[in-house]
């Protein structure tokens, strides 16, 4: 499980990289993503948690959102968009790649830390949810920017909902509510699978 926890995000990054056409070696951001992710991984290891780890009920949901599932993905996503706004004339690497590259050192540090308890929820489910959010959230945001009116609102609402659904999948699995955990996990991964399959079809046809 420790190998899956550490290697899943890099493997997903390489797959997304292979789907990018045309590849532009001049695009910036890879070093920033690695540095940002490394700094966050160190802080993530040493700083106190936002919510106590032993919490249950709604507090456990908040713990899952801030300390486990959503915030580690939302932080690089926001950072990447701020970079694009501040330096709009620079060509940065594709946003999915940026978030995944940021998460590689985070996955390494947290995988080693979580391996102490050999918890399959943290070592298997959480990396899967990270990957799903890393692909699904930027895709929904891009769709929101492309659409207008109600469709744009639905896409923006979907980004919030997807983060909550992924966190709920973690919470339900922790609470042993498998009848809810499995559907929630599948739903949280659907946007990323849709994007990757669609992108793969486009690449193979070109």
JSON list of C-alpha atoms in Angstrom, two decimals:
[
{"chain": "A", "resi": 1, "resn": "UNK", "atom": "CA", "xyz": [0.00, 0.00, 0.00]},
{"chain": "A", "resi": 2, "resn": "UNK", "atom": "CA", "xyz": [2.86, 2.38, 0.74]},
{"chain": "A", "resi": 3, "resn": "UNK", "atom": "CA", "xyz": [4.12, 1.99, -2.84]},
{"chain": "A", "resi": 4, "resn": "UNK", "atom": "CA", "xyz": [0.68, 2.79, -4.24]},
{"chain": "A", "resi": 5, "resn": "UNK", "atom": "CA", "xyz": [0.40, 5.83, -1.97]},
{"chain": "A", "resi": 6, "resn": "UNK", "atom": "CA", "xyz": [3.75, 7.19, -3.13]},
{"chain": "A", "resi": 7, "resn": "UNK", "atom": "CA", "xyz": [3.65, 6.21, -6.82]},
{"chain": "A", "resi": 8, "resn": "UNK", "atom": "CA", "xyz": [0.03, 6.82, -7.83]},
{"chain": "A", "resi": 9, "resn": "UNK", "atom": "CA", "xyz": [0.31, 10.62, -8.20]},
{"chain": "A", "resi": 10, "resn": "UNK", "atom": "CA", "xyz": [3.60, 10.47, -10.22]},
{"chain": "A", "resi": 11, "resn": "UNK", "atom": "CA", "xyz": [2.09, 7.78, -12.46]},
{"chain": "A", "resi": 12, "resn": "UNK", "atom": "CA", "xyz": [-1.01, 9.91, -13.02]},
{"chain": "A", "resi": 13, "resn": "UNK", "atom": "CA", "xyz": [1.19, 12.91, -13.77]},
{"chain": "A", "resi": 14, "resn": "UNK", "atom": "CA", "xyz": [3.10, 10.96, -16.43]},
{"chain": "A", "resi": 15, "resn": "UNK", "atom": "CA", "xyz": [-0.17, 9.82, -18.01]},
{"chain": "A", "resi": 16, "resn": "UNK", "atom": "CA", "xyz": [-1.51, 13.38, -18.14]},
{"chain": "A", "resi": 17, "resn": "UNK", "atom": "CA", "xyz": [1.84, 14.56, -19.54]},
{"chain": "A", "resi": 18, "resn": "UNK", "atom": "CA", "xyz": [1.57, 11.98, -22.32]},
{"chain": "A", "resi": 19, "resn": "UNK", "atom": "CA", "xyz": [-1.85, 13.34, -23.28]},
{"chain": "A", "resi": 20, "resn": "UNK", "atom": "CA", "xyz": [-0.65, 16.93, -23.73]},
{"chain": "A", "resi": 21, "resn": "UNK", "atom": "CA", "xyz": [-0.27, 18.02, -27.35]},
{"chain": "A", "resi": 22, "resn": "UNK", "atom": "CA", "xyz": [1.57, 19.96, -28.47]},
{"chain": "A", "resi": 23, "resn": "UNK", "atom": "CA", "xyz": [4.25, 19.70, -25.80]},
{"chain": "A", "resi": 24, "resn": "UNK", "atom": "CA", "xyz": [5.89, 23.04, -25.12]},
{"chain": "A", "resi": 25, "resn": "UNK", "atom": "CA", "xyz": [9.23, 22.80, -23.28]},
{"chain": "A", "resi": 26, "resn": "UNK", "atom": "CA", "xyz": [9.27, 26.55, -22.74]},
{"chain": "A", "resi": 27, "resn": "UNK", "atom": "CA", "xyz": [6.28, 26.54, -20.42]},
{"chain": "A", "resi": 28, "resn": "UNK", "atom": "CA", "xyz": [7.09, 27.55, -16.84]},
{"chain": "A", "resi": 29, "resn": "UNK", "atom": "CA", "xyz": [5.84, 26.38, -13.50]},
{"chain": "A", "resi": 30, "resn": "UNK", "atom": "CA", "xyz": [7.26, 22.90, -12.95]},
{"chain": "A", "resi": 31, "resn": "UNK", "atom": "CA", "xyz": [9.99, 24.07, -10.56]},
{"chain": "A", "resi": 32, "resn": "UNK", "atom": "CA", "xyz": [7.51, 26.28, -8.71]},
{"chain": "A", "resi": 33, "resn": "UNK", "atom": "CA", "xyz": [5.15, 23.33, -8.33]},
{"chain": "A", "resi": 34, "resn": "UNK", "atom": "CA", "xyz": [7.90, 21.11, -6.92]},
{"chain": "A", "resi": 35, "resn": "UNK", "atom": "CA", "xyz": [9.13, 23.80, -4.52]},
{"chain": "A", "resi": 36, "resn": "UNK", "atom": "CA", "xyz": [5.61, 24.71, -3.42]},
{"chain": "A", "resi": 37, "resn": "UNK", "atom": "CA", "xyz": [4.65, 21.08, -2.90]},
{"chain": "A", "resi": 38, "resn": "UNK", "atom": "CA", "xyz": [7.86, 20.35, -0.99]},
{"chain": "A", "resi": 39, "resn": "UNK", "atom": "CA", "xyz": [7.36, 23.32, 1.34]},
{"chain": "A", "resi": 40, "resn": "UNK", "atom": "CA", "xyz": [3.74, 22.37, 1.92]},
{"chain": "A", "resi": 41, "resn": "UNK", "atom": "CA", "xyz": [4.72, 18.73, 2.56]},
{"chain": "A", "resi": 42, "resn": "UNK", "atom": "CA", "xyz": [7.20, 19.80, 5.25]},
{"chain": "A", "resi": 43, "resn": "UNK", "atom": "CA", "xyz": [4.68, 22.14, 6.87]},
{"chain": "A", "resi": 44, "resn": "UNK", "atom": "CA", "xyz": [1.97, 19.50, 6.50]},
{"chain": "A", "resi": 45, "resn": "UNK", "atom": "CA", "xyz": [4.18, 17.11, 8.45]},
{"chain": "A", "resi": 46, "resn": "UNK", "atom": "CA", "xyz": [5.11, 19.42, 11.32]},
{"chain": "A", "resi": 47, "resn": "UNK", "atom": "CA", "xyz": [2.32, 21.96, 11.81]},
{"chain": "A", "resi": 48, "resn": "UNK", "atom": "CA", "xyz": [-0.67, 21.10, 14.01]},
{"chain": "A", "resi": 49, "resn": "UNK", "atom": "CA", "xyz": [-3.76, 19.78, 12.23]},
{"chain": "A", "resi": 50, "resn": "UNK", "atom": "CA", "xyz": [-6.70, 22.07, 11.64]},
{"chain": "A", "resi": 51, "resn": "UNK", "atom": "CA", "xyz": [-9.05, 19.54, 13.25]},
{"chain": "A", "resi": 52, "resn": "UNK", "atom": "CA", "xyz": [-8.09, 16.87, 15.83]},
{"chain": "A", "resi": 53, "resn": "UNK", "atom": "CA", "xyz": [-7.40, 13.55, 14.12]},
{"chain": "A", "resi": 54, "resn": "UNK", "atom": "CA", "xyz": [-9.45, 11.61, 16.66]},
{"chain": "A", "resi": 55, "resn": "UNK", "atom": "CA", "xyz": [-12.63, 13.55, 15.88]},
{"chain": "A", "resi": 56, "resn": "UNK", "atom": "CA", "xyz": [-15.85, 11.83, 14.86]},
{"chain": "A", "resi": 57, "resn": "UNK", "atom": "CA", "xyz": [-19.07, 12.86, 13.14]},
{"chain": "A", "resi": 58, "resn": "UNK", "atom": "CA", "xyz": [-19.08, 16.27, 11.49]},
{"chain": "A", "resi": 59, "resn": "UNK", "atom": "CA", "xyz": [-15.69, 17.12, 12.97]},
{"chain": "A", "resi": 60, "resn": "UNK", "atom": "CA", "xyz": [-14.27, 14.06, 11.21]},
{"chain": "A", "resi": 61, "resn": "UNK", "atom": "CA", "xyz": [-15.73, 15.40, 7.96]},
{"chain": "A", "resi": 62, "resn": "UNK", "atom": "CA", "xyz": [-13.99, 18.73, 8.57]},
{"chain": "A", "resi": 63, "resn": "UNK", "atom": "CA", "xyz": [-10.79, 16.86, 9.38]},
{"chain": "A", "resi": 64, "resn": "UNK", "atom": "CA", "xyz": [-11.10, 15.02, 6.07]},
{"chain": "A", "resi": 65, "resn": "UNK", "atom": "CA", "xyz": [-11.70, 18.25, 4.17]},
{"chain": "A", "resi": 66, "resn": "UNK", "atom": "CA", "xyz": [-8.90, 20.36, 5.65]},
{"chain": "A", "resi": 67, "resn": "UNK", "atom": "CA", "xyz": [-6.28, 17.84, 6.71]},
{"chain": "A", "resi": 68, "resn": "UNK", "atom": "CA", "xyz": [-6.64, 14.91, 4.33]},
{"chain": "A", "resi": 69, "resn": "UNK", "atom": "CA", "xyz": [-8.61, 15.16, 1.09]},
{"chain": "A", "resi": 70, "resn": "UNK", "atom": "CA", "xyz": [-9.58, 18.59, -0.27]},
{"chain": "A", "resi": 71, "resn": "UNK", "atom": "CA", "xyz": [-7.18, 21.27, 1.01]},
{"chain": "A", "resi": 72, "resn": "UNK", "atom": "CA", "xyz": [-3.98, 19.57, -0.29]},
{"chain": "A", "resi": 73, "resn": "UNK", "atom": "CA", "xyz": [-5.48, 19.80, -3.80]},
{"chain": "A", "resi": 74, "resn": "UNK", "atom": "CA", "xyz": [-7.23, 23.16, -3.50]},
{"chain": "A", "resi": 75, "resn": "UNK", "atom": "CA", "xyz": [-4.08, 24.95, -2.34]},
{"chain": "A", "resi": 76, "resn": "UNK", "atom": "CA", "xyz": [-1.98, 24.30, -5.50]},
{"chain": "A", "resi": 77, "resn": "UNK", "atom": "CA", "xyz": [-5.07, 24.88, -7.64]},
{"chain": "A", "resi": 78, "resn": "UNK", "atom": "CA", "xyz": [-5.57, 28.36, -6.16]},
{"chain": "A", "resi": 79, "resn": "UNK", "atom": "CA", "xyz": [-1.84, 29.08, -6.33]},
{"chain": "A", "resi": 80, "resn": "UNK", "atom": "CA", "xyz": [-1.75, 28.14, -10.02]},
{"chain": "A", "resi": 81, "resn": "UNK", "atom": "CA", "xyz": [-4.67, 30.44, -10.85]},
{"chain": "A", "resi": 82, "resn": "UNK", "atom": "CA", "xyz": [-3.10, 33.31, -8.92]},
{"chain": "A", "resi": 83, "resn": "UNK", "atom": "CA", "xyz": [0.09, 32.83, -10.93]},
{"chain": "A", "resi": 84, "resn": "UNK", "atom": "CA", "xyz": [-1.87, 32.96, -14.16]},
{"chain": "A", "resi": 85, "resn": "UNK", "atom": "CA", "xyz": [-3.63, 36.16, -13.09]},
{"chain": "A", "resi": 86, "resn": "UNK", "atom": "CA", "xyz": [-0.44, 37.86, -11.88]},
{"chain": "A", "resi": 87, "resn": "UNK", "atom": "CA", "xyz": [1.75, 36.80, -14.82]},
{"chain": "A", "resi": 88, "resn": "UNK", "atom": "CA", "xyz": [-0.85, 36.43, -17.52]},
{"chain": "A", "resi": 89, "resn": "UNK", "atom": "CA", "xyz": [1.66, 36.71, -20.37]},
{"chain": "A", "resi": 90, "resn": "UNK", "atom": "CA", "xyz": [3.75, 33.78, -19.12]},
{"chain": "A", "resi": 91, "resn": "UNK", "atom": "CA", "xyz": [3.07, 30.29, -20.47]},
{"chain": "A", "resi": 92, "resn": "UNK", "atom": "CA", "xyz": [2.76, 27.91, -17.55]},
{"chain": "A", "resi": 93, "resn": "UNK", "atom": "CA", "xyz": [2.47, 24.15, -17.65]},
{"chain": "A", "resi": 94, "resn": "UNK", "atom": "CA", "xyz": [-1.03, 22.76, -17.96]},
{"chain": "A", "resi": 95, "resn": "UNK", "atom": "CA", "xyz": [-2.96, 23.17, -14.73]},
{"chain": "A", "resi": 96, "resn": "UNK", "atom": "CA", "xyz": [-3.57, 19.46, -14.12]},
{"chain": "A", "resi": 97, "resn": "UNK", "atom": "CA", "xyz": [0.18, 18.87, -14.40]},
{"chain": "A", "resi": 98, "resn": "UNK", "atom": "CA", "xyz": [0.91, 21.72, -12.00]},
{"chain": "A", "resi": 99, "resn": "UNK", "atom": "CA", "xyz": [-1.39, 20.37, -9.30]},
{"chain": "A", "resi": 100, "resn": "UNK", "atom": "CA", "xyz": [-0.14, 16.79, -9.72]},
{"chain": "A", "resi": 101, "resn": "UNK", "atom": "CA", "xyz": [3.50, 17.88, -9.65]},
{"chain": "A", "resi": 102, "resn": "UNK", "atom": "CA", "xyz": [2.80, 19.83, -6.44]},
{"chain": "A", "resi": 103, "resn": "UNK", "atom": "CA", "xyz": [1.24, 16.72, -4.89]},
{"chain": "A", "resi": 104, "resn": "UNK", "atom": "CA", "xyz": [4.18, 14.39, -5.61]},
{"chain": "A", "resi": 105, "resn": "UNK", "atom": "CA", "xyz": [6.29, 15.47, -2.56]},
{"chain": "A", "resi": 106, "resn": "UNK", "atom": "CA", "xyz": [3.11, 15.71, -0.47]},
{"chain": "A", "resi": 107, "resn": "UNK", "atom": "CA", "xyz": [2.20, 12.13, -1.36]},
{"chain": "A", "resi": 108, "resn": "UNK", "atom": "CA", "xyz": [5.74, 10.99, -0.52]},
{"chain": "A", "resi": 109, "resn": "UNK", "atom": "CA", "xyz": [5.77, 12.60, 2.94]},
{"chain": "A", "resi": 110, "resn": "UNK", "atom": "CA", "xyz": [2.22, 11.68, 3.86]},
{"chain": "A", "resi": 111, "resn": "UNK", "atom": "CA", "xyz": [2.60, 8.15, 2.52]},
{"chain": "A", "resi": 112, "resn": "UNK", "atom": "CA", "xyz": [5.56, 7.56, 4.83]},
{"chain": "A", "resi": 113, "resn": "UNK", "atom": "CA", "xyz": [3.71, 9.14, 7.74]},
{"chain": "A", "resi": 114, "resn": "UNK", "atom": "CA", "xyz": [0.45, 7.22, 7.13]},
{"chain": "A", "resi": 115, "resn": "UNK", "atom": "CA", "xyz": [2.29, 3.93, 6.63]},
{"chain": "A", "resi": 116, "resn": "UNK", "atom": "CA", "xyz": [2.90, 3.79, 10.39]},
{"chain": "A", "resi": 117, "resn": "UNK", "atom": "CA", "xyz": [-0.72, 2.73, 10.94]},
{"chain": "A", "resi": 118, "resn": "UNK", "atom": "CA", "xyz": [-1.06, 0.77, 7.66]},
{"chain": "A", "resi": 119, "resn": "UNK", "atom": "CA", "xyz": [-4.45, 2.40, 7.09]},
{"chain": "A", "resi": 120, "resn": "UNK", "atom": "CA", "xyz": [-5.76, 1.45, 3.60]},
{"chain": "A", "resi": 121, "resn": "UNK", "atom": "CA", "xyz": [-8.13, 4.42, 3.62]},
{"chain": "A", "resi": 122, "resn": "UNK", "atom": "CA", "xyz": [-5.20, 6.84, 3.80]},
{"chain": "A", "resi": 123, "resn": "UNK", "atom": "CA", "xyz": [-2.76, 4.83, 1.71]},
{"chain": "A", "resi": 124, "resn": "UNK", "atom": "CA", "xyz": [-5.12, 3.87, -1.13]},
{"chain": "A", "resi": 125, "resn": "UNK", "atom": "CA", "xyz": [-8.37, 5.83, -1.09]},
{"chain": "A", "resi": 126, "resn": "UNK", "atom": "CA", "xyz": [-6.89, 9.26, -0.37]},
{"chain": "A", "resi": 127, "resn": "UNK", "atom": "CA", "xyz": [-4.33, 9.19, -3.25]},
{"chain": "A", "resi": 128, "resn": "UNK", "atom": "CA", "xyz": [-7.17, 8.12, -5.57]},
{"chain": "A", "resi": 129, "resn": "UNK", "atom": "CA", "xyz": [-9.27, 11.05, -4.36]},
{"chain": "A", "resi": 130, "resn": "UNK", "atom": "CA", "xyz": [-6.34, 13.44, -4.75]},
{"chain": "A", "resi": 131, "resn": "UNK", "atom": "CA", "xyz": [-5.91, 12.31, -8.33]},
{"chain": "A", "resi": 132, "resn": "UNK", "atom": "CA", "xyz": [-9.63, 12.63, -9.00]},
{"chain": "A", "resi": 133, "resn": "UNK", "atom": "CA", "xyz": [-9.75, 16.18, -7.63]},
{"chain": "A", "resi": 134, "resn": "UNK", "atom": "CA", "xyz": [-6.51, 17.18, -9.39]},
{"chain": "A", "resi": 135, "resn": "UNK", "atom": "CA", "xyz": [-8.08, 16.35, -12.75]},
{"chain": "A", "resi": 136, "resn": "UNK", "atom": "CA", "xyz": [-11.76, 16.96, -12.07]},
{"chain": "A", "resi": 137, "resn": "UNK", "atom": "CA", "xyz": [-11.65, 20.38, -10.39]},
{"chain": "A", "resi": 138, "resn": "UNK", "atom": "CA", "xyz": [-9.59, 22.19, -13.08]},
{"chain": "A", "resi": 139, "resn": "UNK", "atom": "CA", "xyz": [-11.75, 20.59, -15.78]},
{"chain": "A", "resi": 140, "resn": "UNK", "atom": "CA", "xyz": [-14.93, 21.89, -14.13]},
{"chain": "A", "resi": 141, "resn": "UNK", "atom": "CA", "xyz": [-13.42, 25.35, -13.67]},
{"chain": "A", "resi": 142, "resn": "UNK", "atom": "CA", "xyz": [-12.38, 25.46, -17.33]},
{"chain": "A", "resi": 143, "resn": "UNK", "atom": "CA", "xyz": [-15.89, 24.41, -18.34]},
{"chain": "A", "resi": 144, "resn": "UNK", "atom": "CA", "xyz": [-17.32, 27.19, -16.18]},
{"chain": "A", "resi": 145, "resn": "UNK", "atom": "CA", "xyz": [-15.10, 29.75, -17.93]},
{"chain": "A", "resi": 146, "resn": "UNK", "atom": "CA", "xyz": [-16.12, 28.46, -21.35]},
{"chain": "A", "resi": 147, "resn": "UNK", "atom": "CA", "xyz": [-19.87, 28.49, -20.65]},
{"chain": "A", "resi": 148, "resn": "UNK", "atom": "CA", "xyz": [-22.18, 31.38, -19.84]},
{"chain": "A", "resi": 149, "resn": "UNK", "atom": "CA", "xyz": [-25.23, 31.84, -17.64]},
{"chain": "A", "resi": 150, "resn": "UNK", "atom": "CA", "xyz": [-26.72, 28.86, -15.87]},
{"chain": "A", "resi": 151, "resn": "UNK", "atom": "CA", "xyz": [-24.28, 26.33, -17.33]},
{"chain": "A", "resi": 152, "resn": "UNK", "atom": "CA", "xyz": [-21.35, 28.35, -16.02]},
{"chain": "A", "resi": 153, "resn": "UNK", "atom": "CA", "xyz": [-22.98, 28.50, -12.58]},
{"chain": "A", "resi": 154, "resn": "UNK", "atom": "CA", "xyz": [-23.52, 24.73, -12.61]},
{"chain": "A", "resi": 155, "resn": "UNK", "atom": "CA", "xyz": [-19.86, 24.13, -13.42]},
{"chain": "A", "resi": 156, "resn": "UNK", "atom": "CA", "xyz": [-18.67, 26.41, -10.62]},
{"chain": "A", "resi": 157, "resn": "UNK", "atom": "CA", "xyz": [-21.12, 24.76, -8.22]},
{"chain": "A", "resi": 158, "resn": "UNK", "atom": "CA", "xyz": [-19.76, 21.41, -9.39]},
{"chain": "A", "resi": 159, "resn": "UNK", "atom": "CA", "xyz": [-16.27, 22.32, -8.22]},
{"chain": "A", "resi": 160, "resn": "UNK", "atom": "CA", "xyz": [-17.54, 22.94, -4.70]},
{"chain": "A", "resi": 161, "resn": "UNK", "atom": "CA", "xyz": [-19.73, 19.86, -4.78]},
{"chain": "A", "resi": 162, "resn": "UNK", "atom": "CA", "xyz": [-16.92, 17.63, -6.05]},
{"chain": "A", "resi": 163, "resn": "UNK", "atom": "CA", "xyz": [-14.66, 18.64, -3.14]},
{"chain": "A", "resi": 164, "resn": "UNK", "atom": "CA", "xyz": [-17.45, 17.89, -0.68]},
{"chain": "A", "resi": 165, "resn": "UNK", "atom": "CA", "xyz": [-18.32, 14.55, -2.31]},
{"chain": "A", "resi": 166, "resn": "UNK", "atom": "CA", "xyz": [-14.68, 13.40, -2.22]},
{"chain": "A", "resi": 167, "resn": "UNK", "atom": "CA", "xyz": [-14.46, 14.38, 1.45]},
{"chain": "A", "resi": 168, "resn": "UNK", "atom": "CA", "xyz": [-17.75, 12.61, 2.13]},
{"chain": "A", "resi": 169, "resn": "UNK", "atom": "CA", "xyz": [-16.35, 9.45, 0.50]},
{"chain": "A", "resi": 170, "resn": "UNK", "atom": "CA", "xyz": [-13.42, 9.53, 2.93]},
{"chain": "A", "resi": 171, "resn": "UNK", "atom": "CA", "xyz": [-15.73, 10.21, 5.89]},
{"chain": "A", "resi": 172, "resn": "UNK", "atom": "CA", "xyz": [-18.15, 7.43, 4.94]},
{"chain": "A", "resi": 173, "resn": "UNK", "atom": "CA", "xyz": [-15.32, 4.95, 4.49]},
{"chain": "A", "resi": 174, "resn": "UNK", "atom": "CA", "xyz": [-13.86, 5.90, 7.86]},
{"chain": "A", "resi": 175, "resn": "UNK", "atom": "CA", "xyz": [-17.31, 5.51, 9.42]},
{"chain": "A", "resi": 176, "resn": "UNK", "atom": "CA", "xyz": [-17.70, 2.07, 7.75]},
{"chain": "A", "resi": 177, "resn": "UNK", "atom": "CA", "xyz": [-20.76, 3.29, 5.84]},
{"chain": "A", "resi": 178, "resn": "UNK", "atom": "CA", "xyz": [-19.72, 1.36, 2.74]},
{"chain": "A", "resi": 179, "resn": "UNK", "atom": "CA", "xyz": [-23.15, 1.53, 1.14]},
{"chain": "A", "resi": 180, "resn": "UNK", "atom": "CA", "xyz": [-22.57, 5.29, 0.83]},
{"chain": "A", "resi": 181, "resn": "UNK", "atom": "CA", "xyz": [-18.76, 5.34, 0.60]},
{"chain": "A", "resi": 182, "resn": "UNK", "atom": "CA", "xyz": [-18.48, 3.32, -2.62]},
{"chain": "A", "resi": 183, "resn": "UNK", "atom": "CA", "xyz": [-21.01, 5.41, -4.66]},
{"chain": "A", "resi": 184, "resn": "UNK", "atom": "CA", "xyz": [-19.51, 8.65, -3.32]},
{"chain": "A", "resi": 185, "resn": "UNK", "atom": "CA", "xyz": [-16.01, 7.55, -4.31]},
{"chain": "A", "resi": 186, "resn": "UNK", "atom": "CA", "xyz": [-17.21, 6.58, -7.80]},
{"chain": "A", "resi": 187, "resn": "UNK", "atom": "CA", "xyz": [-19.03, 9.90, -8.28]},
{"chain": "A", "resi": 188, "resn": "UNK", "atom": "CA", "xyz": [-15.98, 11.88, -7.10]},
{"chain": "A", "resi": 189, "resn": "UNK", "atom": "CA", "xyz": [-13.82, 10.12, -9.71]},
{"chain": "A", "resi": 190, "resn": "UNK", "atom": "CA", "xyz": [-16.27, 10.44, -12.60]},
{"chain": "A", "resi": 191, "resn": "UNK", "atom": "CA", "xyz": [-15.24, 13.95, -13.86]},
{"chain": "A", "resi": 192, "resn": "UNK", "atom": "CA", "xyz": [-11.55, 13.00, -13.95]},
{"chain": "A", "resi": 193, "resn": "UNK", "atom": "CA", "xyz": [-12.27, 9.73, -15.76]},
{"chain": "A", "resi": 194, "resn": "UNK", "atom": "CA", "xyz": [-14.46, 11.59, -18.26]},
{"chain": "A", "resi": 195, "resn": "UNK", "atom": "CA", "xyz": [-11.71, 14.12, -18.93]},
{"chain": "A", "resi": 196, "resn": "UNK", "atom": "CA", "xyz": [-8.94, 11.51, -19.28]},
{"chain": "A", "resi": 197, "resn": "UNK", "atom": "CA", "xyz": [-10.96, 9.23, -21.57]},
{"chain": "A", "resi": 198, "resn": "UNK", "atom": "CA", "xyz": [-12.03, 12.17, -23.73]},
{"chain": "A", "resi": 199, "resn": "UNK", "atom": "CA", "xyz": [-8.46, 13.47, -23.90]},
{"chain": "A", "resi": 200, "resn": "UNK", "atom": "CA", "xyz": [-7.11, 10.02, -24.74]},
{"chain": "A", "resi": 201, "resn": "UNK", "atom": "CA", "xyz": [-9.59, 9.65, -27.61]},
{"chain": "A", "resi": 202, "resn": "UNK", "atom": "CA", "xyz": [-8.61, 13.08, -28.97]},
{"chain": "A", "resi": 203, "resn": "UNK", "atom": "CA", "xyz": [-4.89, 12.21, -28.82]},
{"chain": "A", "resi": 204, "resn": "UNK", "atom": "CA", "xyz": [-5.31, 8.82, -30.49]},
{"chain": "A", "resi": 205, "resn": "UNK", "atom": "CA", "xyz": [-7.36, 10.35, -33.31]},
{"chain": "A", "resi": 206, "resn": "UNK", "atom": "CA", "xyz": [-4.86, 13.15, -34.01]}
]
